[in-house]
Coordinates of C-alpha atoms in Angstrom, one line a residue:
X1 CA 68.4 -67.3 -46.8
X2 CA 65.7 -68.6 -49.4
X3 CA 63.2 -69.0 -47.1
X4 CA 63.2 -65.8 -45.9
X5 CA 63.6 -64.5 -49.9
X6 CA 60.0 -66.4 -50.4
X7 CA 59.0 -66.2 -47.4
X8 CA 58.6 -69.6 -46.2
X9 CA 60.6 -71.8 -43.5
X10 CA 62.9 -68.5 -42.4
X11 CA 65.1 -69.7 -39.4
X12 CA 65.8 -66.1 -38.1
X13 CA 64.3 -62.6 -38.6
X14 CA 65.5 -59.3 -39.7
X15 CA 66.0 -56.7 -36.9
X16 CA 68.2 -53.9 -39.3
X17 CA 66.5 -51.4 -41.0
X18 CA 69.7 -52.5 -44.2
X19 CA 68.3 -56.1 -43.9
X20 CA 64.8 -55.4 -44.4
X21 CA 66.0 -53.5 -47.6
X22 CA 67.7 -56.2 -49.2
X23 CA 65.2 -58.4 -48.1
X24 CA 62.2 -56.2 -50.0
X25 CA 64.9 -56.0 -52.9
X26 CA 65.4 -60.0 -52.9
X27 CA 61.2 -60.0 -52.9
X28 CA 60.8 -57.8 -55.9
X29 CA 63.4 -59.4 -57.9
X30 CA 62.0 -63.3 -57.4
X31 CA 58.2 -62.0 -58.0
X32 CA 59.7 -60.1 -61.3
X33 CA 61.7 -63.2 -62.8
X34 CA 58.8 -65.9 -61.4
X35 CA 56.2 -63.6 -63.6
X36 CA 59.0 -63.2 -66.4
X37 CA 59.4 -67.2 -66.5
X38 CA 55.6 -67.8 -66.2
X39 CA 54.9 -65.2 -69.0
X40 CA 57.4 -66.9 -71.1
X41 CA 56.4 -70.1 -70.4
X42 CA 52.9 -69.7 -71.4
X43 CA 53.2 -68.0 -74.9
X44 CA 55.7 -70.2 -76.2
X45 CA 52.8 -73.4 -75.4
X46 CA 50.4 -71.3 -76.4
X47 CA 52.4 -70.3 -80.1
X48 CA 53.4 -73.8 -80.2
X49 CA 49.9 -75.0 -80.4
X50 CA 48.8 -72.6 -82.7
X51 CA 51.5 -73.7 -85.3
X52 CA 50.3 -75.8 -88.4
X53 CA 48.7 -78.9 -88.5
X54 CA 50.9 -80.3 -91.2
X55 CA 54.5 -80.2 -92.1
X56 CA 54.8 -80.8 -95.8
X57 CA 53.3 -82.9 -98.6
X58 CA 54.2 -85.7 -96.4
X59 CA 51.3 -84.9 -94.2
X60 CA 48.8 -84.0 -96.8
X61 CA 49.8 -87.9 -98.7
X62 CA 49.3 -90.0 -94.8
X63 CA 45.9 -88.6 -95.2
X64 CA 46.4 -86.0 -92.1
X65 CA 44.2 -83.7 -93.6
X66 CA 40.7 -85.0 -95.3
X67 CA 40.8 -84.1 -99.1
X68 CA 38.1 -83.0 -99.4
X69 CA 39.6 -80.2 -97.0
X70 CA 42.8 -79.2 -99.0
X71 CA 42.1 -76.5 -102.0
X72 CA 43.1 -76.7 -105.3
X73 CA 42.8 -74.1 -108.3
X74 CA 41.4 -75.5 -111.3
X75 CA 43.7 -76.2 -114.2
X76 CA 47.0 -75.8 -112.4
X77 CA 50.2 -78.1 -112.1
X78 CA 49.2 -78.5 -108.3
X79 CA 46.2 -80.2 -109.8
X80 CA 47.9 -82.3 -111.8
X81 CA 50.3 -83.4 -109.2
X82 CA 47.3 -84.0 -106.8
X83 CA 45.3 -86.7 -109.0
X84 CA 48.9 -88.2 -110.0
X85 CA 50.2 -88.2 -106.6
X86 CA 47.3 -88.2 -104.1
X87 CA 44.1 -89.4 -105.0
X88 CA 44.6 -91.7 -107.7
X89 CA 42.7 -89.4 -110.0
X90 CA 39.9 -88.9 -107.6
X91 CA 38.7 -85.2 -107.9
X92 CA 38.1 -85.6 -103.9
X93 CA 39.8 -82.1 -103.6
X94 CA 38.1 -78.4 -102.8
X95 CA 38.2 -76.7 -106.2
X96 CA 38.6 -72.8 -106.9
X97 CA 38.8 -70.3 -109.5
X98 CA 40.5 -67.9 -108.6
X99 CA 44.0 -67.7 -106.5
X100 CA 42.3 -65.1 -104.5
X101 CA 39.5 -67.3 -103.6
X102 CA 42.1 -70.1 -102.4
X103 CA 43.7 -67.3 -99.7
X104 CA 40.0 -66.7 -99.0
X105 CA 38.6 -70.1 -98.1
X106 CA 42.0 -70.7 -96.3
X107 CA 41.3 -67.8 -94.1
X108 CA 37.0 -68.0 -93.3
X109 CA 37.8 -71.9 -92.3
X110 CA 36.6 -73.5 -95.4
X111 CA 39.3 -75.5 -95.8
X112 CA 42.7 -76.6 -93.6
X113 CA 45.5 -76.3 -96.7
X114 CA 46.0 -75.8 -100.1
X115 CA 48.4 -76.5 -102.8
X116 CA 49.8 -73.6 -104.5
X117 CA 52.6 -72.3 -107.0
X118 CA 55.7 -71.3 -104.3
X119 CA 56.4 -68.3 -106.3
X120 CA 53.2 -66.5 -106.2
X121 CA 52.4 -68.2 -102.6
X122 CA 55.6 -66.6 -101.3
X123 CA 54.5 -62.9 -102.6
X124 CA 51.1 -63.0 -101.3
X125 CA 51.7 -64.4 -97.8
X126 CA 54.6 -61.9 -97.4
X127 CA 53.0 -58.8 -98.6
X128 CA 48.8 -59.2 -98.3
X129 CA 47.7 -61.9 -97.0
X130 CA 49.4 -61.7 -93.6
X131 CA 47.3 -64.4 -91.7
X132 CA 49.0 -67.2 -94.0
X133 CA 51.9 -69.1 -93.8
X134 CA 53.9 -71.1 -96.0
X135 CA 54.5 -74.4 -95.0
X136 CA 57.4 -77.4 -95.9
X137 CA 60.0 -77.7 -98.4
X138 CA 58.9 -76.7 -102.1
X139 CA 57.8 -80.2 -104.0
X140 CA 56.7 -81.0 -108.2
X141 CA 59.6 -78.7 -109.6
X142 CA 58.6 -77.3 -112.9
X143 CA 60.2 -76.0 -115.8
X144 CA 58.7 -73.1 -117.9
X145 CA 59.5 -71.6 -120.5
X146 CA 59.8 -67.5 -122.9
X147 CA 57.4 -68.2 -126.1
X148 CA 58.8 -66.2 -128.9
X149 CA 58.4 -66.1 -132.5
X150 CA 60.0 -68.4 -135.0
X151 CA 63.3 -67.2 -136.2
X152 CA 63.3 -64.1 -133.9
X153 CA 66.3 -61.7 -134.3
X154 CA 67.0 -61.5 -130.9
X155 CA 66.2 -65.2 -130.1
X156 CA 70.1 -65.5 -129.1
X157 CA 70.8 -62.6 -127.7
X158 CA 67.8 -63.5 -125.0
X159 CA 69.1 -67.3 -124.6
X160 CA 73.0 -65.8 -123.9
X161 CA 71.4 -62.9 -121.8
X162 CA 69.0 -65.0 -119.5
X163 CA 72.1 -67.5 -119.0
X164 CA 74.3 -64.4 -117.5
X165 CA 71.6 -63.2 -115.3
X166 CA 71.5 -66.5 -114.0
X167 CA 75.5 -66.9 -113.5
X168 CA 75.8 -63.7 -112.1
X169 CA 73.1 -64.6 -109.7
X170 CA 71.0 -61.5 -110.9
X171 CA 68.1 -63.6 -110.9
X172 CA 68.2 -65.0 -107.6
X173 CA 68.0 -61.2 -106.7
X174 CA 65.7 -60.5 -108.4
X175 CA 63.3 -63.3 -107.0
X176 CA 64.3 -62.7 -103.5
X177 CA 63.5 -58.8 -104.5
X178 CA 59.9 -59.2 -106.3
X179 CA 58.9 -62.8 -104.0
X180 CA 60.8 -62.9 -100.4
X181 CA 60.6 -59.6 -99.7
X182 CA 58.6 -59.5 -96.3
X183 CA 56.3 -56.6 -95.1
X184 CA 54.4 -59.0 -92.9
X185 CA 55.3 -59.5 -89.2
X186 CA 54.3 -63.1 -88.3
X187 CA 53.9 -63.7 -84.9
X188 CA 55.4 -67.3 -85.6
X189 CA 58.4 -65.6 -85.8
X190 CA 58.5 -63.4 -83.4
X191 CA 60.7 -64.7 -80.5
X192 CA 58.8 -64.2 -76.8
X193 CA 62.1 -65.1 -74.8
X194 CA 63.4 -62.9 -72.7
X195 CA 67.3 -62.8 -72.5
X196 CA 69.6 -61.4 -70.0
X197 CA 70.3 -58.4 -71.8
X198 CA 66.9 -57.7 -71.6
X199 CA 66.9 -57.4 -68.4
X200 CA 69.7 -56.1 -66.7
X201 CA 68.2 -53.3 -65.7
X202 CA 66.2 -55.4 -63.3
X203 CA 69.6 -56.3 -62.3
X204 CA 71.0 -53.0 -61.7
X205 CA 68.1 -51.8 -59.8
X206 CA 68.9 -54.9 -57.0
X207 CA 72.3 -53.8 -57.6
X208 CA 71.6 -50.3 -56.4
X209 CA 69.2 -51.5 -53.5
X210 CA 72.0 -53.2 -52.2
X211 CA 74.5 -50.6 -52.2
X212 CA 72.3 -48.2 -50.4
X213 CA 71.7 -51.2 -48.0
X214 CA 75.6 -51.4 -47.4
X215 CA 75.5 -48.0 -46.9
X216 CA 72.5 -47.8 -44.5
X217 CA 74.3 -50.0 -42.5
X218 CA 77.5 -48.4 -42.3
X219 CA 75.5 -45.3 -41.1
X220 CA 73.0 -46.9 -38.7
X221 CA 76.4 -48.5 -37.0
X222 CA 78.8 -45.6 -37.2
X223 CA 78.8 -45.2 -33.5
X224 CA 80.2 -48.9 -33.3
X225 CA 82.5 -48.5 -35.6
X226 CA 84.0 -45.1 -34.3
X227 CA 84.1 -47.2 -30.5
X228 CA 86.0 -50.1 -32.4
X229 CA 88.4 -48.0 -34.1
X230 CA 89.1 -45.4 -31.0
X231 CA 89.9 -48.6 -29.1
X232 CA 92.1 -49.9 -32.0
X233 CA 94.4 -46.9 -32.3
X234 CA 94.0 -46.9 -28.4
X235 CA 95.8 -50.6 -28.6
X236 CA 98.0 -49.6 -31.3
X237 CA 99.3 -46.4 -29.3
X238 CA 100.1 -48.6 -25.9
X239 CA 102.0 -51.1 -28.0
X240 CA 104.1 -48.6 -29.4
X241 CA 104.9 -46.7 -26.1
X242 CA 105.8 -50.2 -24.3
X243 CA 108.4 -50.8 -27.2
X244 CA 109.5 -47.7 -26.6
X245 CA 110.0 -48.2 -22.7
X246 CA 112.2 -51.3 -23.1
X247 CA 115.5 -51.1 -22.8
X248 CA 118.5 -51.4 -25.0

């Protein structure tokens, strides 16, 4: 019953030496898949609340985060975008240098976000600095541009050779090559669930604890069931001498 599985409320007790086996079974099975569950339970709250404070550019325009919180290199498109967007040309931002001093004020506390080209974001997050992450949907899509001379010879064969790379989808390779490629292991996305797979062997240990249950009952009453089956054949045989008795 459940209450003798946990312990509590059990209406009989066990007198067999195969019951008190599958009842130690049934004990280390619920204490193993309470502790699983708990366990579970406690990192996914735990990485929930560690995820970001923001969810896009959204967030950063309601205000979410204070201004003067969010980093910004100096004379970059994010810029731009900021005072045209944001602040209403209020220079209320943290300002940097350096992209390298952006990652680094990110990651000593300094400041809570920062605006920065996807490209180069998605390359350093994914391949040094490991204790970032990218957040929202890409936003402020540019165009740039190949300066070349005037009149260059190979002006045309460039233009007709950039436009196949970018049919052919050689370019999209190339940017998932040199920008997505991923030698960081986030913890974000590192599922903490534990499946059934997972734990089948768990499983097939209860599974084996109660075959040799079965079986240390079957021994422990052999005597029994040697009486009940002497007595059996013992019926069978009168029946079939009294059949033979009666006559035709």
């Amino acid at each position: 019953s459940f209450g003798n599985t946990v312990g509590y409320g059990a209406d009989f007790h066990i007198s067999t030496s195969a019951g008190r086996l599958v009842t130690a079974g049934l004990y280390m099975l619920c204490l193993i898949l309470v502790a699983t569950f708990t366990a579970n339970l406690t990192s996914d709250l735990t990485i929930s609340k560690t995820k970001g404070i923001v969810s896009g550019i959204d967030d950063i325009k309601k205000g979410i985060i204070p201004l003067n919180r969010i980093g910004i290199r100096d004379g970059t498109t994010s810029e731009d975008y900021f005072l045209r967007e944001i602040s209403a040309n209020s220079r209320s931002f943290y300002s940097v240098q350096t992209q390298n001093e952006l990652y680094d004020r990110l990651l000593d506390g300094t400041i809570d976000a920062a605006l920065v080209d996807m490209s180069t974001a998605e390359y350093s997050i994914n391949n040094i600095y490991c204790n970032l992450t990218l957040i929202g949907d890409g936003f402020n899509k540019g165009v740039f541009g190949i300066v070349t001379p005037k009149e260059w010879l190979y002006g045309k064969d460039l233009d007709v050779n950039i436009l196949l790379l970018r049919e052919s989808g050689e370019l999209e390779m190339l940017r998932k090559k040199w920008f997505q490629t991923n030698y960081c292991l986030h913890s974000y996305e590192t599922s903490t669930s534990k499946t059934v797979d997972s734990m089948r062997g768990l499983f097939l240990v209860f599974t084996i604890i109660t075959f040799l249950s079965l079986l240390l009952f079957i021994w422990s009453n052999l005597s029994i069931f040697k009486i009940y089956l002497s007595e059996w054949m013992e019926t069978k045989r009168q029946t079939s001498a009294t059949l033979q008795c009666i006559p035709v």
